[in-house]
mmCIF file of C-alpha atoms in Angstrom:
data_model
loop_
_atom_site.group_PDB
_atom_site.id
_atom_site.type_symbol
_atom_site.label_atom_id
_atom_site.label_comp_id
_atom_site.label_asym_id
_atom_site.label_seq_id
_atom_site.Cartn_x
_atom_site.Cartn_y
_atom_site.Cartn_z
ATOM 1 C CA MET A 243 -16.755 21.026 -19.600
ATOM 2 C CA ASN A 244 -16.581 23.278 -16.595
ATOM 3 C CA ILE A 245 -13.019 23.673 -15.351
ATOM 4 C CA ASN A 246 -13.650 26.903 -13.476
ATOM 5 C CA ASN A 247 -14.231 25.201 -10.132
ATOM 6 C CA ILE A 248 -10.890 23.408 -9.850
ATOM 7 C CA HIS A 249 -8.537 24.304 -7.004
ATOM 8 C CA PRO A 250 -6.087 27.070 -8.021
ATOM 9 C CA SER A 251 -3.123 24.746 -7.403
ATOM 10 C CA TRP A 252 -4.215 22.738 -10.446
ATOM 11 C CA LYS A 253 -4.636 25.727 -12.775
ATOM 12 C CA SER A 254 -1.245 25.566 -14.483
ATOM 13 C CA PHE A 255 -1.688 21.840 -15.119
ATOM 14 C CA PHE A 256 -5.112 22.383 -16.693
ATOM 15 C CA ASP A 257 -3.779 25.305 -18.729
ATOM 16 C CA SER A 258 -1.084 23.018 -20.156
ATOM 17 C CA GLN A 259 -3.617 20.329 -21.086
ATOM 18 C CA ILE A 260 -6.108 22.700 -22.691
ATOM 19 C CA GLU A 261 -3.451 23.659 -25.238
ATOM 20 C CA LEU A 262 -3.031 20.054 -26.414
ATOM 21 C CA ALA A 263 -4.939 18.606 -29.371
ATOM 22 C CA TYR A 264 -6.168 15.527 -27.484
ATOM 23 C CA PHE A 265 -7.968 17.701 -24.921
ATOM 24 C CA ASP A 266 -9.812 19.712 -27.551
ATOM 25 C CA SER A 267 -10.954 16.462 -29.184
ATOM 26 C CA LEU A 268 -11.990 15.031 -25.816
ATOM 27 C CA VAL A 269 -14.101 18.078 -24.951
ATOM 28 C CA SER A 270 -15.834 17.901 -28.338
ATOM 29 C CA LYS A 271 -16.661 14.216 -27.891
ATOM 30 C CA ILE A 272 -18.126 14.773 -24.444
ATOM 31 C CA ASP A 273 -20.122 17.834 -25.498
ATOM 32 C CA ASN A 274 -21.576 15.834 -28.393
ATOM 33 C CA ALA A 275 -22.366 12.921 -26.080
ATOM 34 C CA ARG A 276 -24.162 15.161 -23.597
ATOM 35 C CA SER A 277 -26.304 16.574 -26.404
ATOM 36 C CA SER A 278 -27.759 13.158 -27.260
ATOM 37 C CA THR A 279 -27.224 10.857 -24.253
ATOM 38 C CA THR A 280 -27.051 11.027 -20.470
ATOM 39 C CA VAL A 281 -23.460 11.330 -19.288
ATOM 40 C CA TYR A 282 -22.222 10.869 -15.734
ATOM 41 C CA PRO A 283 -21.097 12.546 -13.611
ATOM 42 C CA PRO A 284 -22.934 15.850 -14.133
ATOM 43 C CA GLU A 285 -20.826 18.445 -15.906
ATOM 44 C CA ASP A 286 -20.078 20.452 -12.757
ATOM 45 C CA MET A 287 -18.793 17.330 -10.958
ATOM 46 C CA VAL A 288 -16.429 15.860 -13.566
ATOM 47 C CA PHE A 289 -13.387 17.449 -11.924
ATOM 48 C CA SER A 290 -14.444 17.097 -8.276
ATOM 49 C CA ALA A 291 -11.144 15.418 -7.377
ATOM 50 C CA PHE A 292 -9.281 18.466 -8.688
ATOM 51 C CA LYS A 293 -11.572 20.779 -6.731
ATOM 52 C CA LEU A 294 -11.448 19.042 -3.355
ATOM 53 C CA THR A 295 -7.818 17.849 -3.302
ATOM 54 C CA PRO A 296 -5.204 20.555 -3.917
ATOM 55 C CA LEU A 297 -2.090 19.433 -5.775
ATOM 56 C CA THR A 298 -0.005 20.884 -2.954
ATOM 57 C CA GLU A 299 -1.720 18.773 -0.284
ATOM 58 C CA ILE A 300 -1.872 15.288 -1.824
ATOM 59 C CA LYS A 301 -0.918 12.491 0.564
ATOM 60 C CA VAL A 302 -2.561 9.444 -1.039
ATOM 61 C CA VAL A 303 -3.696 8.655 -4.584
ATOM 62 C CA ILE A 304 -6.341 5.969 -5.142
ATOM 63 C CA LEU A 305 -6.847 5.101 -8.804
ATOM 64 C CA GLY A 306 -10.160 3.875 -10.160
ATOM 65 C CA GLN A 307 -11.254 2.957 -13.680
ATOM 66 C CA ASP A 308 -14.322 4.835 -14.901
ATOM 67 C CA PRO A 309 -17.311 6.411 -13.117
ATOM 68 C CA TYR A 310 -20.355 4.551 -11.886
ATOM 69 C CA TYR A 311 -22.884 4.496 -14.711
ATOM 70 C CA ASN A 312 -26.248 4.500 -12.898
ATOM 71 C CA GLU A 313 -28.263 7.576 -11.983
ATOM 72 C CA GLY A 314 -27.189 9.546 -8.929
ATOM 73 C CA GLN A 315 -24.013 7.593 -8.217
ATOM 74 C CA ALA A 316 -20.992 9.284 -9.787
ATOM 75 C CA HIS A 317 -19.847 12.677 -8.543
ATOM 76 C CA GLY A 318 -16.257 12.883 -9.726
ATOM 77 C CA LEU A 319 -14.438 10.929 -7.011
ATOM 78 C CA ALA A 320 -13.226 7.385 -7.702
ATOM 79 C CA PHE A 321 -15.183 4.692 -5.814
ATOM 80 C CA SER A 322 -17.317 7.338 -4.049
ATOM 81 C CA VAL A 323 -21.086 7.742 -4.412
ATOM 82 C CA GLN A 324 -23.363 10.583 -3.441
ATOM 83 C CA HIS A 325 -25.321 10.554 -0.195
ATOM 84 C CA GLY A 326 -28.532 8.550 -0.322
ATOM 85 C CA VAL A 327 -27.220 6.074 -2.903
ATOM 86 C CA ALA A 328 -26.770 2.367 -2.152
ATOM 87 C CA LEU A 329 -23.178 1.239 -1.708
ATOM 88 C CA PRO A 330 -21.733 -0.369 -4.869
ATOM 89 C CA PRO A 331 -20.037 -3.761 -4.376
ATOM 90 C CA SER A 332 -16.451 -2.490 -4.723
ATOM 91 C CA LEU A 333 -17.038 0.220 -2.138
ATOM 92 C CA LYS A 334 -18.598 -2.310 0.227
ATOM 93 C CA ASN A 335 -15.418 -4.360 -0.076
ATOM 94 C CA ILE A 336 -13.254 -1.293 0.573
ATOM 95 C CA PHE A 337 -15.218 -0.667 3.762
ATOM 96 C CA THR A 338 -14.886 -4.341 4.743
ATOM 97 C CA GLU A 339 -11.107 -4.124 4.403
ATOM 98 C CA LEU A 340 -11.102 -0.921 6.450
ATOM 99 C CA LYS A 341 -13.191 -2.520 9.195
ATOM 100 C CA ASN A 342 -10.855 -5.517 9.299
ATOM 101 C CA SER A 343 -7.645 -3.483 9.356
ATOM 102 C CA VAL A 344 -8.270 -0.057 10.920
ATOM 103 C CA ASP A 345 -9.049 0.218 14.624
ATOM 104 C CA ASN A 346 -12.520 1.551 15.433
ATOM 105 C CA PHE A 347 -13.598 1.818 11.783
ATOM 106 C CA GLN A 348 -17.337 1.319 11.477
ATOM 107 C CA ILE A 349 -18.950 0.677 8.103
ATOM 108 C CA PRO A 350 -20.857 3.908 7.369
ATOM 109 C CA SER A 351 -24.411 4.335 6.172
ATOM 110 C CA HIS A 352 -23.260 6.224 3.073
ATOM 111 C CA GLY A 353 -20.499 5.990 0.488
ATOM 112 C CA CYS A 354 -19.508 9.634 0.046
ATOM 113 C CA LEU A 355 -15.722 9.892 0.311
ATOM 114 C CA GLU A 356 -15.460 13.680 0.191
ATOM 115 C CA SER A 357 -13.905 13.766 3.657
ATOM 116 C CA TRP A 358 -11.022 11.662 2.324
ATOM 117 C CA ALA A 359 -10.570 14.008 -0.634
ATOM 118 C CA LYS A 360 -10.442 17.027 1.675
ATOM 119 C CA GLN A 361 -7.672 15.356 3.698
ATOM 120 C CA GLY A 362 -5.436 14.885 0.672
ATOM 121 C CA VAL A 363 -6.665 11.601 -0.798
ATOM 122 C CA MET A 364 -6.802 12.039 -4.579
ATOM 123 C CA LEU A 365 -9.638 9.792 -5.763
ATOM 124 C CA LEU A 366 -8.844 9.684 -9.457
ATOM 125 C CA ASN A 367 -10.546 7.595 -12.108
ATOM 126 C CA ASP A 368 -8.602 6.761 -15.274
ATOM 127 C CA VAL A 369 -11.633 7.825 -17.340
ATOM 128 C CA LEU A 370 -13.717 10.678 -15.936
ATOM 129 C CA THR A 371 -17.017 10.329 -17.801
ATOM 130 C CA VAL A 372 -19.355 7.530 -18.865
ATOM 131 C CA GLU A 373 -22.657 7.112 -20.705
ATOM 132 C CA GLN A 374 -25.586 6.048 -18.562
ATOM 133 C CA GLY A 375 -25.795 2.271 -18.337
ATOM 134 C CA LYS A 376 -22.705 1.659 -20.470
ATOM 135 C CA PRO A 377 -19.488 0.973 -18.541
ATOM 136 C CA ASN A 378 -16.266 1.916 -20.341
ATOM 137 C CA SER A 379 -18.252 3.758 -23.013
ATOM 138 C CA HIS A 380 -15.830 6.708 -22.967
ATOM 139 C CA LYS A 381 -12.700 4.592 -22.915
ATOM 140 C CA ASN A 382 -10.003 5.695 -25.377
ATOM 141 C CA TRP A 383 -11.588 9.118 -25.869
ATOM 142 C CA GLY A 384 -8.551 10.853 -24.420
ATOM 143 C CA TRP A 385 -9.161 10.721 -20.690
ATOM 144 C CA GLU A 386 -6.344 8.216 -20.253
ATOM 145 C CA ILE A 387 -3.888 10.798 -21.598
ATOM 146 C CA PHE A 388 -5.244 13.387 -19.181
ATOM 147 C CA THR A 389 -5.020 11.154 -16.123
ATOM 148 C CA THR A 390 -1.582 9.850 -17.091
ATOM 149 C CA ASN A 391 -0.413 13.454 -17.289
ATOM 150 C CA ALA A 392 -2.079 14.235 -13.944
ATOM 151 C CA ILE A 393 -0.264 11.340 -12.268
ATOM 152 C CA SER A 394 3.007 12.500 -13.807
ATOM 153 C CA GLN A 395 2.328 15.977 -12.417
ATOM 154 C CA ILE A 396 1.695 14.575 -8.936
ATOM 155 C CA ASN A 397 4.853 12.484 -9.188
ATOM 156 C CA PHE A 398 6.896 15.559 -10.126
ATOM 157 C CA SER A 399 5.340 18.156 -7.818
ATOM 158 C CA CYS A 400 4.772 16.174 -4.629
ATOM 159 C CA GLN A 401 6.890 14.263 -2.127
ATOM 160 C CA ASN A 402 6.118 11.113 -0.148
ATOM 161 C CA VAL A 403 2.755 10.303 -1.713
ATOM 162 C CA VAL A 404 1.248 6.844 -1.252
ATOM 163 C CA PHE A 405 -0.157 5.435 -4.504
ATOM 164 C CA LEU A 406 -2.747 2.695 -3.991
ATOM 165 C CA LEU A 407 -2.911 0.729 -7.244
ATOM 166 C CA TRP A 408 -5.743 -1.796 -7.184
ATOM 167 C CA GLY A 409 -6.165 -4.068 -10.191
ATOM 168 C CA GLY A 410 -4.334 -4.505 -13.457
ATOM 169 C CA ASN A 411 -5.402 -1.216 -15.006
ATOM 170 C CA ALA A 412 -4.161 0.830 -12.052
ATOM 171 C CA LYS A 413 -0.897 -1.094 -11.855
ATOM 172 C CA THR A 414 0.043 0.035 -15.369
ATOM 173 C CA LYS A 415 0.519 3.523 -13.899
ATOM 174 C CA SER A 416 3.359 2.399 -11.638
ATOM 175 C CA LYS A 417 5.891 3.207 -14.360
ATOM 176 C CA LEU A 418 4.957 6.889 -14.011
ATOM 177 C CA ILE A 419 5.897 6.994 -10.338
ATOM 178 C CA ASP A 420 9.352 7.627 -8.875
ATOM 179 C CA LYS A 421 9.708 4.938 -6.226
ATOM 180 C CA SER A 422 12.603 6.772 -4.587
ATOM 181 C CA LYS A 423 10.304 9.528 -3.321
ATOM 182 C CA HIS A 424 6.865 7.883 -3.220
ATOM 183 C CA LEU A 425 5.366 4.618 -1.945
ATOM 184 C CA ILE A 426 3.482 2.273 -4.283
ATOM 185 C CA LEU A 427 1.130 -0.317 -2.794
ATOM 186 C CA GLU A 428 -0.454 -2.810 -5.206
ATOM 187 C CA SER A 429 -3.225 -5.369 -4.834
ATOM 188 C CA PRO A 430 -6.064 -6.942 -6.808
ATOM 189 C CA HIS A 431 -9.117 -4.761 -7.428
ATOM 190 C CA PRO A 432 -11.764 -4.584 -4.652
ATOM 191 C CA SER A 433 -14.518 -5.770 -6.999
ATOM 192 C CA PRO A 434 -16.335 -8.982 -5.995
ATOM 193 C CA LEU A 435 -14.520 -10.782 -8.826
ATOM 194 C CA SER A 436 -11.075 -10.223 -7.355
ATOM 195 C CA ALA A 437 -11.273 -8.954 -3.767
ATOM 196 C CA TYR A 438 -10.630 -12.407 -2.309
ATOM 197 C CA ARG A 439 -7.473 -12.781 -4.411
ATOM 198 C CA GLY A 440 -5.535 -10.374 -2.221
ATOM 199 C CA PHE A 441 -7.397 -7.115 -1.750
ATOM 200 C CA PHE A 442 -8.846 -8.388 1.500
ATOM 201 C CA GLY A 443 -5.943 -8.449 3.910
ATOM 202 C CA CYS A 444 -3.748 -6.059 1.898
ATOM 203 C CA ASN A 445 -3.706 -3.655 4.861
ATOM 204 C CA HIS A 446 -3.118 -0.719 2.517
ATOM 205 C CA PHE A 447 -4.915 1.846 4.659
ATOM 206 C CA THR A 448 -2.767 1.166 7.707
ATOM 207 C CA LYS A 449 0.416 0.911 5.632
ATOM 208 C CA ALA A 450 -0.382 4.260 4.009
ATOM 209 C CA ASN A 451 -0.824 5.972 7.358
ATOM 210 C CA ASN A 452 2.328 4.407 8.770
ATOM 211 C CA TYR A 453 4.276 5.764 5.793
ATOM 212 C CA LEU A 454 2.785 9.243 6.166
ATOM 213 C CA ILE A 455 3.572 9.330 9.878
ATOM 214 C CA SER A 456 7.131 8.136 9.249
ATOM 215 C CA HIS A 457 7.601 11.122 6.916
ATOM 216 C CA GLY A 458 6.255 13.661 9.396
ATOM 217 C CA MET A 459 2.724 13.951 8.021
ATOM 218 C CA SER A 460 -0.590 13.503 9.756
ATOM 219 C CA PRO A 461 -2.403 10.238 8.965
ATOM 220 C CA ILE A 462 -5.653 10.012 7.030
ATOM 221 C CA LEU A 463 -8.766 9.691 9.170
ATOM 222 C CA TRP A 464 -10.507 6.950 7.206
ATOM 223 C CA GLU A 465 -13.637 6.969 9.372
ATOM 224 C CA LEU A 466 -16.709 8.452 7.698
ATOM 225 C CA LYS A 467 -19.382 10.229 9.724
#
């Protein structure tokens, strides 16, 4: 895997993980998978979140599960898809909640969330790779250890981060987060199966910005051009 394009602020974290046995095993599994199957996202995009969002500038963390598994979708940012790709259902629901809760938000023609990442929104999946057409195919390969450690690093290194935990899987990470210096907002997952159980109307995007402003930080511009 290519870790040369991560932001320098993440280098010491990656150096610490590379030395651990689980990471060596994980890399071997993914290299073997790429030799015989199609794996998403492409190798140079696996760590996009760590390239676009410096550790020192994180304001919001949005946790996903694993990457989209169809061609051209996944590019290393949770919930985001590349330009020219149809919006997946969960992302449509995220945009619906934004339109209903954020003034002047217009549902965009694309689903690329890079502008969020560049503003300090860490779009982190729990598992960072997947086999084409097979959701959760790389579950329990070791990614969960990596992302747990990444969240712990954010918790330790940063102040006043808003963690948006959508769905049961994301909520399990709450125990890693110091509630005395960060804000945790929880809701059901935005997937069509659960969005109507409380994701719609959660108002997380406005609550996140209100928290950031109250701690002297600039809000996230959620609008996508």
